[in-house]
Amino acid sequence: MPGSRTGRPPVQRAVRRPAAPRPPRENPVLTLYLRARRAWDRPLTAYYLILGGSLLITVLGLVMVYSASQITALQKSLPGSFFFRKQFLAAAIGAALLLIASRMPVKLHRALAYPILAGAVFLMALVQVPGIGMSVNGNQNWIALGGSFQIQPSEFGKLALVLWGADLLARKQDKQLLAQWKHMLVPLVPVAFMLLGLIMLGGDMGTAIILTAILFGLLWLAGAPTRLFVGVLSIAATLGVILIKTSPNRMARLQCIGATDPGPGDSCWQAVHGIYALASGGLFGSGLGASVEKWGQLPEAHTDFIFAVTGEELGLAGTLSVLALFAALGYAGIRVAGRTEDPFVRYAAGGVTTWITAQAVINIGAVLGLLPIAGVPLPLFSYGGSALLPTMFAIGLLIAFARDDPAARTALSMRQSRFGRKRGAAGSAATREPRRWNTMRRRASAARSSGER
């Protein structure tokens, strides 16, 4: 090798290595989707969805009841907050019922099925006794409790059918009797038809539709054959057509589907003004409390048509938020019913989810002009303590079932033990370990010898 001019060996240059290829950029949409999917699959997702969704719906419902009911209260020479105070009291009692139901074991829920059914049947029969039952808006389905307080026993009939039907089907499944059609139908269908008959004696077809939806939900979860399912559905549809055809009021409601004009005699006044309220809200509404339709134009603004006032004051954003909360609640209920191995939990969770989802669809569909006005409230949202109390107890059922899932129970116990260690570590200074700091300066100081300065 030839030397350089200075006599030193030449310096060899380092060989350049090819640059490492850059990792491909992550798709932010795909990353967000994967994170959301992992979040949905966590054990406590259903628990938090049910608890948070129901709480948000109830709180937003209280706000909208206060806004929508002020004019109605003043027109009746009552304080502007009259209906809000009653709804707030019902929500407080319902919250206590929700907490109790969420802490009760499944065995106790099953034990309460028969007493709740017997009490609901007794009260629904008591409604038809002259001097005890009272009529509201043409329906004889109420009992006066004194003063301005009333109770609608048919609302508790929904909870009774869910609990009793779930317990009945679970016991028959344990004995492997559901493969026979007579054991699947009897006595579930006769008892459901008895409740429907007591409700229809008062003329409340809206609640009867919800009860029918619960019945079909239980049969579907029990694995009813298609022929059996279609047969029962045909009988219910035939009875429904007869009841509609024989009632001019129900026929008039059916003719108001999609109406844009009040029509002769203002027969479609409520349906049309509900559409007017939604149309005038725009994207973000006219502002909380600024509804025009609630000033006497829209009947039942704080009960059956509170969703229309929500659309007028909070706009499309508000209505979509309500729909999203109900969708999350329905998804969580389906997830609880689908992941459990306890047949009672599956039937009860599916029945409650069918109840709340079907009632929300019927109420919102009527406000949008897609379904006939059935006179059912929006669950957890509309004014009415008789509807709010059993619904919140049913939400407590779903929370208890979500907590009872093995994976969720494990996650909750790990979280509680972790929090317990933190609380115990902060208890006494004599027993706790020396606190370790993770700052760079502390670690560097600890690494030096005692003589270094």
Short mmCIF file of C-alpha atoms in Angstrom, two decimals:
data_model
loop_
_atom_site.label_atom_id
_atom_site.label_comp_id
_atom_site.label_asym_id
_atom_site.label_seq_id
_atom_site.Cartn_x
_atom_site.Cartn_y
_atom_site.Cartn_z
CA MET A 1 0.00 0.00 0.00
CA PRO A 2 1.58 3.32 -0.99
CA GLY A 3 2.24 5.74 1.83
CA SER A 4 1.19 9.36 2.03
CA ARG A 5 3.50 12.38 1.74
CA THR A 6 3.85 12.60 5.50
CA GLY A 7 4.82 8.97 5.78
CA ARG A 8 1.67 8.06 7.61
CA PRO A 9 -0.70 5.43 6.32
CA PRO A 10 -3.70 6.85 4.54
CA VAL A 11 -6.89 7.25 6.51
CA GLN A 12 -9.55 4.87 5.35
CA ARG A 13 -12.95 6.40 5.01
CA ALA A 14 -15.87 4.63 6.66
CA VAL A 15 -18.20 2.93 4.27
CA ARG A 16 -21.62 4.58 4.23
CA ARG A 17 -24.34 2.27 5.17
CA PRO A 18 -27.68 2.60 3.42
CA ALA A 19 -30.22 4.51 5.47
CA ALA A 20 -32.76 2.37 7.25
CA PRO A 21 -36.17 2.59 5.62
CA ARG A 22 -38.62 4.77 7.47
CA PRO A 23 -41.56 2.97 9.02
CA PRO A 24 -44.74 3.55 7.06
CA ARG A 25 -47.05 6.23 8.38
CA GLU A 26 -49.95 4.96 10.41
CA ASN A 27 -53.41 5.68 9.11
CA PRO A 28 -55.01 7.91 11.78
CA VAL A 29 -58.51 6.70 10.90
CA LEU A 30 -57.46 3.06 11.22
CA THR A 31 -55.64 3.80 14.48
CA LEU A 32 -58.71 5.51 15.89
CA TYR A 33 -60.89 2.60 14.80
CA LEU A 34 -58.60 0.05 16.45
CA ARG A 35 -58.49 2.04 19.68
CA ALA A 36 -62.26 2.36 19.71
CA ARG A 37 -62.63 -1.35 19.06
CA ARG A 38 -60.30 -2.19 21.94
CA ALA A 39 -62.27 0.16 24.17
CA TRP A 40 -65.56 -1.52 23.17
CA ASP A 41 -64.11 -4.94 24.03
CA ARG A 42 -63.07 -4.03 27.56
CA PRO A 43 -64.90 -5.89 30.34
CA LEU A 44 -66.38 -2.75 31.95
CA THR A 45 -67.58 -1.08 28.74
CA ALA A 46 -71.20 -2.21 29.12
CA TYR A 47 -71.21 -1.23 32.80
CA TYR A 48 -70.03 2.31 32.09
CA LEU A 49 -72.31 2.71 29.07
CA ILE A 50 -75.41 1.74 31.03
CA LEU A 51 -74.52 3.83 34.06
CA GLY A 52 -73.29 6.90 32.16
CA GLY A 53 -75.88 6.76 29.37
CA SER A 54 -78.86 6.45 31.70
CA LEU A 55 -77.50 9.22 33.95
CA LEU A 56 -77.01 11.60 31.02
CA ILE A 57 -80.46 10.87 29.59
CA THR A 58 -82.11 11.46 32.96
CA VAL A 59 -80.25 14.72 33.64
CA LEU A 60 -80.91 16.07 30.16
CA GLY A 61 -84.54 15.00 30.54
CA LEU A 62 -84.84 16.99 33.78
CA VAL A 63 -83.49 20.08 32.01
CA MET A 64 -85.90 19.69 29.10
CA VAL A 65 -88.87 18.98 31.39
CA TYR A 66 -88.16 22.24 33.19
CA SER A 67 -87.91 24.11 29.92
CA ALA A 68 -90.92 22.52 28.22
CA SER A 69 -93.33 22.54 31.16
CA GLN A 70 -93.06 26.15 32.35
CA ILE A 71 -95.76 27.54 30.04
CA THR A 72 -98.12 24.64 30.74
CA ALA A 73 -97.70 25.16 34.49
CA LEU A 74 -98.37 28.89 34.23
CA GLN A 75 -101.45 28.29 32.09
CA LYS A 76 -102.81 26.10 34.90
CA SER A 77 -102.07 28.81 37.50
CA LEU A 78 -99.21 26.77 38.95
CA PRO A 79 -95.61 27.78 39.69
CA GLY A 80 -93.34 27.57 36.67
CA SER A 81 -91.21 24.87 38.29
CA PHE A 82 -94.17 22.73 39.40
CA PHE A 83 -93.67 19.85 36.96
CA PHE A 84 -89.89 20.02 37.29
CA ARG A 85 -90.05 19.63 41.07
CA LYS A 86 -92.29 16.58 40.77
CA GLN A 87 -90.01 15.06 38.15
CA PHE A 88 -86.94 15.80 40.26
CA LEU A 89 -88.56 14.06 43.24
CA ALA A 90 -89.37 11.05 41.07
CA ALA A 91 -85.79 11.02 39.74
CA ALA A 92 -84.41 11.08 43.31
CA ILE A 93 -86.61 8.13 44.30
CA GLY A 94 -85.72 6.38 41.05
CA ALA A 95 -82.01 6.87 41.74
CA ALA A 96 -82.47 5.13 45.09
CA LEU A 97 -84.31 2.28 43.37
CA LEU A 98 -81.55 2.06 40.76
CA LEU A 99 -78.89 1.84 43.46
CA ILE A 100 -80.83 -0.84 45.34
CA ALA A 101 -81.46 -2.88 42.19
CA SER A 102 -77.83 -2.62 41.11
CA ARG A 103 -76.64 -4.03 44.46
CA MET A 104 -79.18 -6.84 44.72
CA PRO A 105 -78.05 -10.38 43.86
CA VAL A 106 -79.65 -12.20 40.96
CA LYS A 107 -81.43 -14.63 43.30
CA LEU A 108 -83.24 -11.77 44.99
CA HIS A 109 -84.33 -10.36 41.63
CA ARG A 110 -85.81 -13.73 40.76
CA ALA A 111 -87.54 -13.91 44.14
CA LEU A 112 -89.19 -10.53 43.52
CA ALA A 113 -90.67 -11.60 40.16
CA TYR A 114 -93.89 -13.10 41.50
CA PRO A 115 -94.65 -10.41 44.13
CA ILE A 116 -94.15 -7.64 41.54
CA LEU A 117 -96.41 -9.47 39.06
CA ALA A 118 -99.12 -9.99 41.66
CA GLY A 119 -98.94 -6.35 42.76
CA ALA A 120 -99.08 -5.07 39.18
CA VAL A 121 -102.11 -7.24 38.33
CA PHE A 122 -103.90 -6.11 41.50
CA LEU A 123 -103.29 -2.42 40.80
CA MET A 124 -104.24 -2.76 37.12
CA ALA A 125 -107.52 -4.40 38.14
CA LEU A 126 -108.07 -1.72 40.77
CA VAL A 127 -107.96 0.92 38.04
CA GLN A 128 -111.29 -0.31 36.69
CA VAL A 129 -113.04 0.06 40.05
CA PRO A 130 -115.32 3.14 40.01
CA GLY A 131 -114.18 5.82 42.40
CA ILE A 132 -110.60 4.54 42.51
CA GLY A 133 -109.44 4.61 38.90
CA MET A 134 -109.37 7.87 37.02
CA SER A 135 -109.27 8.83 33.35
CA VAL A 136 -106.51 10.98 31.81
CA ASN A 137 -106.74 11.99 28.14
CA GLY A 138 -109.43 9.40 27.55
CA ASN A 139 -107.50 6.46 29.07
CA GLN A 140 -108.74 4.83 32.28
CA ASN A 141 -105.31 3.73 33.49
CA TRP A 142 -104.57 5.89 36.52
CA ILE A 143 -105.06 5.77 40.30
CA ALA A 144 -105.16 8.99 42.31
CA LEU A 145 -102.84 9.00 45.33
CA GLY A 146 -104.02 12.30 46.74
CA GLY A 147 -103.25 15.86 45.76
CA SER A 148 -101.52 16.12 42.41
CA PHE A 149 -99.91 12.67 42.61
CA GLN A 150 -101.13 9.82 40.42
CA ILE A 151 -99.84 6.39 39.53
CA GLN A 152 -100.16 4.39 36.31
CA PRO A 153 -99.99 0.68 37.22
CA SER A 154 -99.55 -0.43 33.60
CA GLU A 155 -96.00 0.99 33.69
CA PHE A 156 -95.15 -1.46 36.47
CA GLY A 157 -96.72 -4.21 34.37
CA LYS A 158 -93.78 -3.91 31.97
CA LEU A 159 -91.27 -4.56 34.74
CA ALA A 160 -93.43 -7.40 36.08
CA LEU A 161 -93.58 -9.14 32.67
CA VAL A 162 -89.80 -8.84 32.22
CA LEU A 163 -88.89 -10.30 35.62
CA TRP A 164 -91.57 -12.97 35.76
CA GLY A 165 -91.11 -14.01 32.13
CA ALA A 166 -87.33 -14.22 32.51
CA ASP A 167 -87.63 -16.35 35.66
CA LEU A 168 -90.21 -18.64 34.03
CA LEU A 169 -88.17 -19.21 30.87
CA ALA A 170 -84.95 -19.71 32.85
CA ARG A 171 -86.53 -22.43 35.01
CA LYS A 172 -87.94 -24.19 31.97
CA GLN A 173 -84.58 -24.00 30.21
CA ASP A 174 -82.89 -25.59 33.22
CA LYS A 175 -85.38 -28.46 32.91
CA GLN A 176 -84.90 -28.60 29.12
CA LEU A 177 -88.57 -27.96 28.44
CA LEU A 178 -88.27 -25.10 25.94
CA ALA A 179 -87.95 -27.53 23.04
CA GLN A 180 -91.69 -28.18 23.38
CA TRP A 181 -93.88 -25.39 22.04
CA LYS A 182 -96.55 -25.75 24.73
CA HIS A 183 -93.99 -25.18 27.50
CA MET A 184 -92.62 -22.16 25.65
CA LEU A 185 -96.04 -20.54 25.27
CA VAL A 186 -97.80 -21.63 28.47
CA PRO A 187 -98.18 -19.85 30.82
CA LEU A 188 -96.11 -16.97 29.38
CA VAL A 189 -98.46 -15.98 26.57
CA PRO A 190 -101.72 -16.32 28.58
CA VAL A 191 -100.35 -14.17 31.42
CA ALA A 192 -99.08 -11.58 28.91
CA PHE A 193 -102.51 -11.52 27.24
CA MET A 194 -104.14 -11.06 30.65
CA LEU A 195 -101.96 -7.99 31.26
CA LEU A 196 -102.77 -6.74 27.75
CA GLY A 197 -106.48 -7.19 28.41
CA LEU A 198 -106.31 -5.18 31.65
CA ILE A 199 -104.45 -2.42 29.82
CA MET A 200 -106.85 -2.36 26.88
CA LEU A 201 -109.83 -2.11 29.24
CA GLY A 202 -108.55 1.39 29.90
CA GLY A 203 -107.93 2.10 26.21
CA ASP A 204 -104.14 2.54 26.42
CA MET A 205 -102.98 0.89 23.21
CA GLY A 206 -99.51 2.51 23.33
CA THR A 207 -98.56 0.67 26.53
CA ALA A 208 -100.10 -2.51 25.10
CA ILE A 209 -97.76 -2.26 22.10
CA ILE A 210 -94.73 -1.99 24.41
CA LEU A 211 -95.90 -5.01 26.39
CA THR A 212 -96.33 -6.96 23.16
CA ALA A 213 -92.79 -6.03 22.12
CA ILE A 214 -91.46 -7.34 25.45
CA LEU A 215 -93.34 -10.61 24.92
CA PHE A 216 -91.88 -11.11 21.46
CA GLY A 217 -88.42 -10.20 22.73
CA LEU A 218 -88.63 -12.92 25.39
CA LEU A 219 -89.89 -15.49 22.85
CA TRP A 220 -87.12 -14.60 20.43
CA LEU A 221 -84.46 -14.94 23.14
CA ALA A 222 -85.94 -18.29 24.13
CA GLY A 223 -85.38 -19.53 20.59
CA ALA A 224 -88.99 -19.79 19.47
CA PRO A 225 -89.32 -21.51 16.09
CA THR A 226 -90.15 -19.30 13.14
CA ARG A 227 -93.58 -20.86 12.64
CA LEU A 228 -94.47 -20.35 16.29
CA PHE A 229 -93.14 -16.81 16.26
CA VAL A 230 -95.06 -15.92 13.10
CA GLY A 231 -98.23 -17.51 14.48
CA VAL A 232 -98.21 -15.45 17.68
CA LEU A 233 -97.28 -12.34 15.70
CA SER A 234 -100.20 -12.92 13.32
CA ILE A 235 -102.65 -13.21 16.22
CA ALA A 236 -101.32 -10.00 17.80
CA ALA A 237 -101.43 -8.15 14.46
CA THR A 238 -105.02 -9.27 13.83
CA LEU A 239 -106.11 -8.09 17.25
CA GLY A 240 -104.31 -4.78 16.67
CA VAL A 241 -106.06 -4.20 13.34
CA ILE A 242 -109.45 -4.92 14.92
CA LEU A 243 -108.77 -2.51 17.79
CA ILE A 244 -107.66 0.22 15.38
CA LYS A 245 -110.57 -0.28 12.98
CA THR A 246 -113.15 -0.09 15.77
CA SER A 247 -111.80 3.19 17.19
CA PRO A 248 -112.21 6.46 15.25
CA ASN A 249 -109.54 8.10 17.42
CA ARG A 250 -106.96 5.43 16.54
CA MET A 251 -107.90 5.60 12.85
CA ALA A 252 -107.39 9.37 12.93
CA ARG A 253 -103.94 8.90 14.47
CA LEU A 254 -103.04 6.39 11.80
CA GLN A 255 -104.02 8.85 9.07
CA CYS A 256 -101.69 11.53 10.51
CA ILE A 257 -98.52 9.63 9.57
CA GLY A 258 -96.40 11.97 7.47
CA ALA A 259 -98.98 14.78 7.63
CA THR A 260 -97.79 18.32 6.86
CA ASP A 261 -101.15 20.03 7.35
CA PRO A 262 -103.43 19.94 10.42
CA GLY A 263 -106.25 18.70 8.20
CA PRO A 264 -110.01 19.07 8.66
CA GLY A 265 -110.96 19.80 12.23
CA ASP A 266 -107.25 20.03 13.17
CA SER A 267 -107.16 16.25 13.59
CA CYS A 268 -103.40 16.19 12.96
CA TRP A 269 -102.60 19.34 14.94
CA GLN A 270 -100.19 17.69 17.39
CA ALA A 271 -98.30 15.70 14.76
CA VAL A 272 -97.87 18.69 12.44
CA HIS A 273 -96.74 21.08 15.16
CA GLY A 274 -94.21 18.49 16.32
CA ILE A 275 -92.72 18.62 12.82
CA TYR A 276 -92.80 22.43 12.92
CA ALA A 277 -90.83 22.41 16.18
CA LEU A 278 -88.17 20.09 14.77
CA ALA A 279 -87.93 22.05 11.51
CA SER A 280 -87.44 25.40 13.23
CA GLY A 281 -84.56 24.14 15.39
CA GLY A 282 -81.94 23.97 12.66
CA LEU A 283 -78.50 22.60 13.47
CA PHE A 284 -78.03 23.97 16.98
CA GLY A 285 -81.53 25.11 17.95
CA SER A 286 -82.99 28.39 19.06
CA GLY A 287 -81.51 28.13 22.54
CA LEU A 288 -82.52 26.48 25.79
CA GLY A 289 -85.89 27.83 26.90
CA ALA A 290 -86.54 29.67 23.60
CA SER A 291 -89.08 27.26 22.11
CA VAL A 292 -92.09 28.85 20.42
CA GLU A 293 -94.23 25.74 20.01
CA LYS A 294 -94.47 25.14 23.77
CA TRP A 295 -96.47 28.38 24.11
CA GLY A 296 -99.76 26.52 23.68
CA GLN A 297 -99.24 25.37 20.08
CA LEU A 298 -97.83 21.90 20.81
CA PRO A 299 -99.95 19.68 23.11
CA GLU A 300 -98.12 17.49 25.64
CA ALA A 301 -94.87 19.38 25.09
CA HIS A 302 -93.30 18.08 28.32
CA THR A 303 -94.54 14.48 28.06
CA ASP A 304 -95.06 12.63 24.78
CA PHE A 305 -93.62 15.37 22.52
CA ILE A 306 -90.65 16.50 24.60
CA PHE A 307 -88.36 15.26 21.82
CA ALA A 308 -89.87 17.90 19.51
CA VAL A 309 -89.11 20.68 22.01
CA THR A 310 -85.58 19.27 22.35
CA GLY A 311 -85.15 19.55 18.58
CA GLU A 312 -86.44 23.12 18.57
CA GLU A 313 -84.25 24.34 21.43
CA LEU A 314 -81.11 22.22 20.97
CA GLY A 315 -81.37 21.57 17.24
CA LEU A 316 -80.15 18.60 15.28
CA ALA A 317 -77.11 18.33 17.55
CA GLY A 318 -79.31 17.86 20.61
CA THR A 319 -81.61 15.28 19.02
CA LEU A 320 -78.68 13.28 17.63
CA SER A 321 -77.09 13.30 21.08
CA VAL A 322 -80.26 11.83 22.58
CA LEU A 323 -80.40 9.20 19.84
CA ALA A 324 -76.72 8.33 20.40
CA LEU A 325 -77.32 7.87 24.14
CA PHE A 326 -80.25 5.53 23.53
CA ALA A 327 -78.23 3.62 20.93
CA ALA A 328 -75.35 3.19 23.41
CA LEU A 329 -77.79 2.03 26.08
CA GLY A 330 -79.34 -0.48 23.69
CA TYR A 331 -75.94 -1.78 22.58
CA ALA A 332 -74.82 -2.24 26.18
CA GLY A 333 -78.00 -4.14 27.03
CA ILE A 334 -77.54 -6.46 24.04
CA ARG A 335 -73.92 -7.03 25.04
CA VAL A 336 -74.90 -7.96 28.60
CA ALA A 337 -77.54 -10.37 27.30
CA GLY A 338 -75.18 -11.90 24.75
CA ARG A 339 -72.15 -12.49 26.99
CA THR A 340 -73.80 -14.07 30.00
CA GLU A 341 -74.24 -17.78 30.61
CA ASP A 342 -77.05 -17.33 33.15
CA PRO A 343 -80.39 -17.82 31.34
CA PHE A 344 -82.29 -15.53 33.72
CA VAL A 345 -79.80 -12.72 33.16
CA ARG A 346 -80.02 -13.20 29.40
CA TYR A 347 -83.82 -13.10 29.32
CA ALA A 348 -84.13 -10.21 31.79
CA ALA A 349 -81.45 -8.08 30.13
CA GLY A 350 -82.94 -8.76 26.71
CA GLY A 351 -86.44 -7.93 27.97
CA VAL A 352 -85.35 -4.63 29.52
CA THR A 353 -83.40 -3.68 26.39
CA THR A 354 -86.41 -4.50 24.18
CA TRP A 355 -88.67 -2.47 26.46
CA ILE A 356 -86.56 0.70 26.48
CA THR A 357 -85.53 0.50 22.82
CA ALA A 358 -89.04 -0.21 21.51
CA GLN A 359 -90.56 2.57 23.60
CA ALA A 360 -87.93 5.06 22.44
CA VAL A 361 -88.43 4.09 18.79
CA ILE A 362 -92.23 4.40 19.05
CA ASN A 363 -92.07 7.80 20.78
CA ILE A 364 -89.42 9.29 18.47
CA GLY A 365 -91.05 7.77 15.39
CA ALA A 366 -94.35 9.43 16.31
CA VAL A 367 -92.68 12.81 16.79
CA LEU A 368 -90.93 12.48 13.41
CA GLY A 369 -94.21 11.59 11.72
CA LEU A 370 -93.06 8.09 10.80
CA LEU A 371 -95.37 6.22 13.19
CA PRO A 372 -98.84 6.91 14.61
CA ILE A 373 -98.98 8.80 17.89
CA ALA A 374 -99.16 6.07 20.54
CA GLY A 375 -99.12 8.25 23.66
CA VAL A 376 -96.05 6.63 25.24
CA PRO A 377 -93.35 8.71 26.97
CA LEU A 378 -89.69 8.78 26.02
CA PRO A 379 -87.95 6.54 28.60
CA LEU A 380 -85.98 8.38 31.31
CA PHE A 381 -86.61 11.64 29.44
CA SER A 382 -90.30 12.60 29.42
CA TYR A 383 -92.24 13.89 32.39
CA GLY A 384 -93.97 11.23 34.46
CA GLY A 385 -92.95 9.55 37.68
CA SER A 386 -94.98 6.40 37.00
CA ALA A 387 -92.88 5.73 33.92
CA LEU A 388 -89.58 6.88 35.44
CA LEU A 389 -89.57 4.72 38.58
CA PRO A 390 -89.88 1.24 37.00
CA THR A 391 -87.56 2.26 34.17
CA MET A 392 -84.81 3.29 36.58
CA PHE A 393 -85.27 0.07 38.53
CA ALA A 394 -84.86 -1.79 35.22
CA ILE A 395 -81.66 0.18 34.53
CA GLY A 396 -80.45 -0.95 37.95
CA LEU A 397 -81.09 -4.53 36.80
CA LEU A 398 -78.86 -4.01 33.76
CA ILE A 399 -76.12 -2.49 35.94
CA ALA A 400 -76.29 -5.44 38.33
CA PHE A 401 -76.07 -7.88 35.42
CA ALA A 402 -73.15 -5.98 33.88
CA ARG A 403 -71.28 -6.07 37.20
CA ASP A 404 -72.01 -9.78 37.58
CA ASP A 405 -70.13 -10.67 34.40
CA PRO A 406 -67.00 -12.68 35.40
CA ALA A 407 -64.60 -10.46 33.44
CA ALA A 408 -66.21 -7.29 34.79
CA ARG A 409 -66.16 -8.66 38.33
CA THR A 410 -62.46 -9.41 38.01
CA ALA A 411 -61.73 -5.93 36.63
CA LEU A 412 -63.70 -4.27 39.43
CA SER A 413 -61.98 -6.34 42.13
CA MET A 414 -58.54 -5.49 40.71
CA ARG A 415 -59.44 -1.81 40.63
CA GLN A 416 -60.76 -1.86 44.19
CA SER A 417 -57.69 -3.71 45.47
CA ARG A 418 -55.40 -1.22 43.73
CA PHE A 419 -57.26 1.71 45.26
CA GLY A 420 -57.21 -0.08 48.61
CA ARG A 421 -53.42 -0.37 48.51
CA LYS A 422 -53.13 3.33 47.81
CA ARG A 423 -55.35 4.19 50.73
CA GLY A 424 -53.49 1.77 53.01
CA ALA A 425 -50.11 3.12 51.97
CA ALA A 426 -51.14 6.60 53.00
CA GLY A 427 -52.42 5.47 56.38
CA SER A 428 -49.53 5.50 58.87
CA ALA A 429 -46.07 6.94 58.48
CA ALA A 430 -44.47 4.14 60.52
CA THR A 431 -45.58 1.28 58.26
CA ARG A 432 -45.39 2.78 54.81
CA GLU A 433 -42.32 2.33 52.62
CA PRO A 434 -40.04 5.26 51.84
CA ARG A 435 -41.41 7.25 48.94
CA ARG A 436 -39.51 6.76 45.69
CA TRP A 437 -39.18 9.70 43.36
CA ASN A 438 -38.86 9.08 39.65
CA THR A 439 -37.27 12.37 38.69
CA MET A 440 -33.96 12.33 36.82
CA ARG A 441 -32.20 14.49 39.41
CA ARG A 442 -33.01 12.15 42.32
CA ARG A 443 -31.87 9.07 40.40
CA ALA A 444 -28.60 10.78 39.40
CA SER A 445 -27.90 11.87 43.01
CA ALA A 446 -28.50 8.37 44.31
CA ALA A 447 -26.01 6.93 41.80
CA ARG A 448 -23.09 9.09 43.09
CA SER A 449 -20.71 7.84 45.78
CA SER A 450 -20.66 9.59 49.15
CA GLY A 451 -17.30 11.26 48.36
CA GLU A 452 -18.38 12.84 45.10
CA ARG A 453 -19.30 16.49 45.05
#
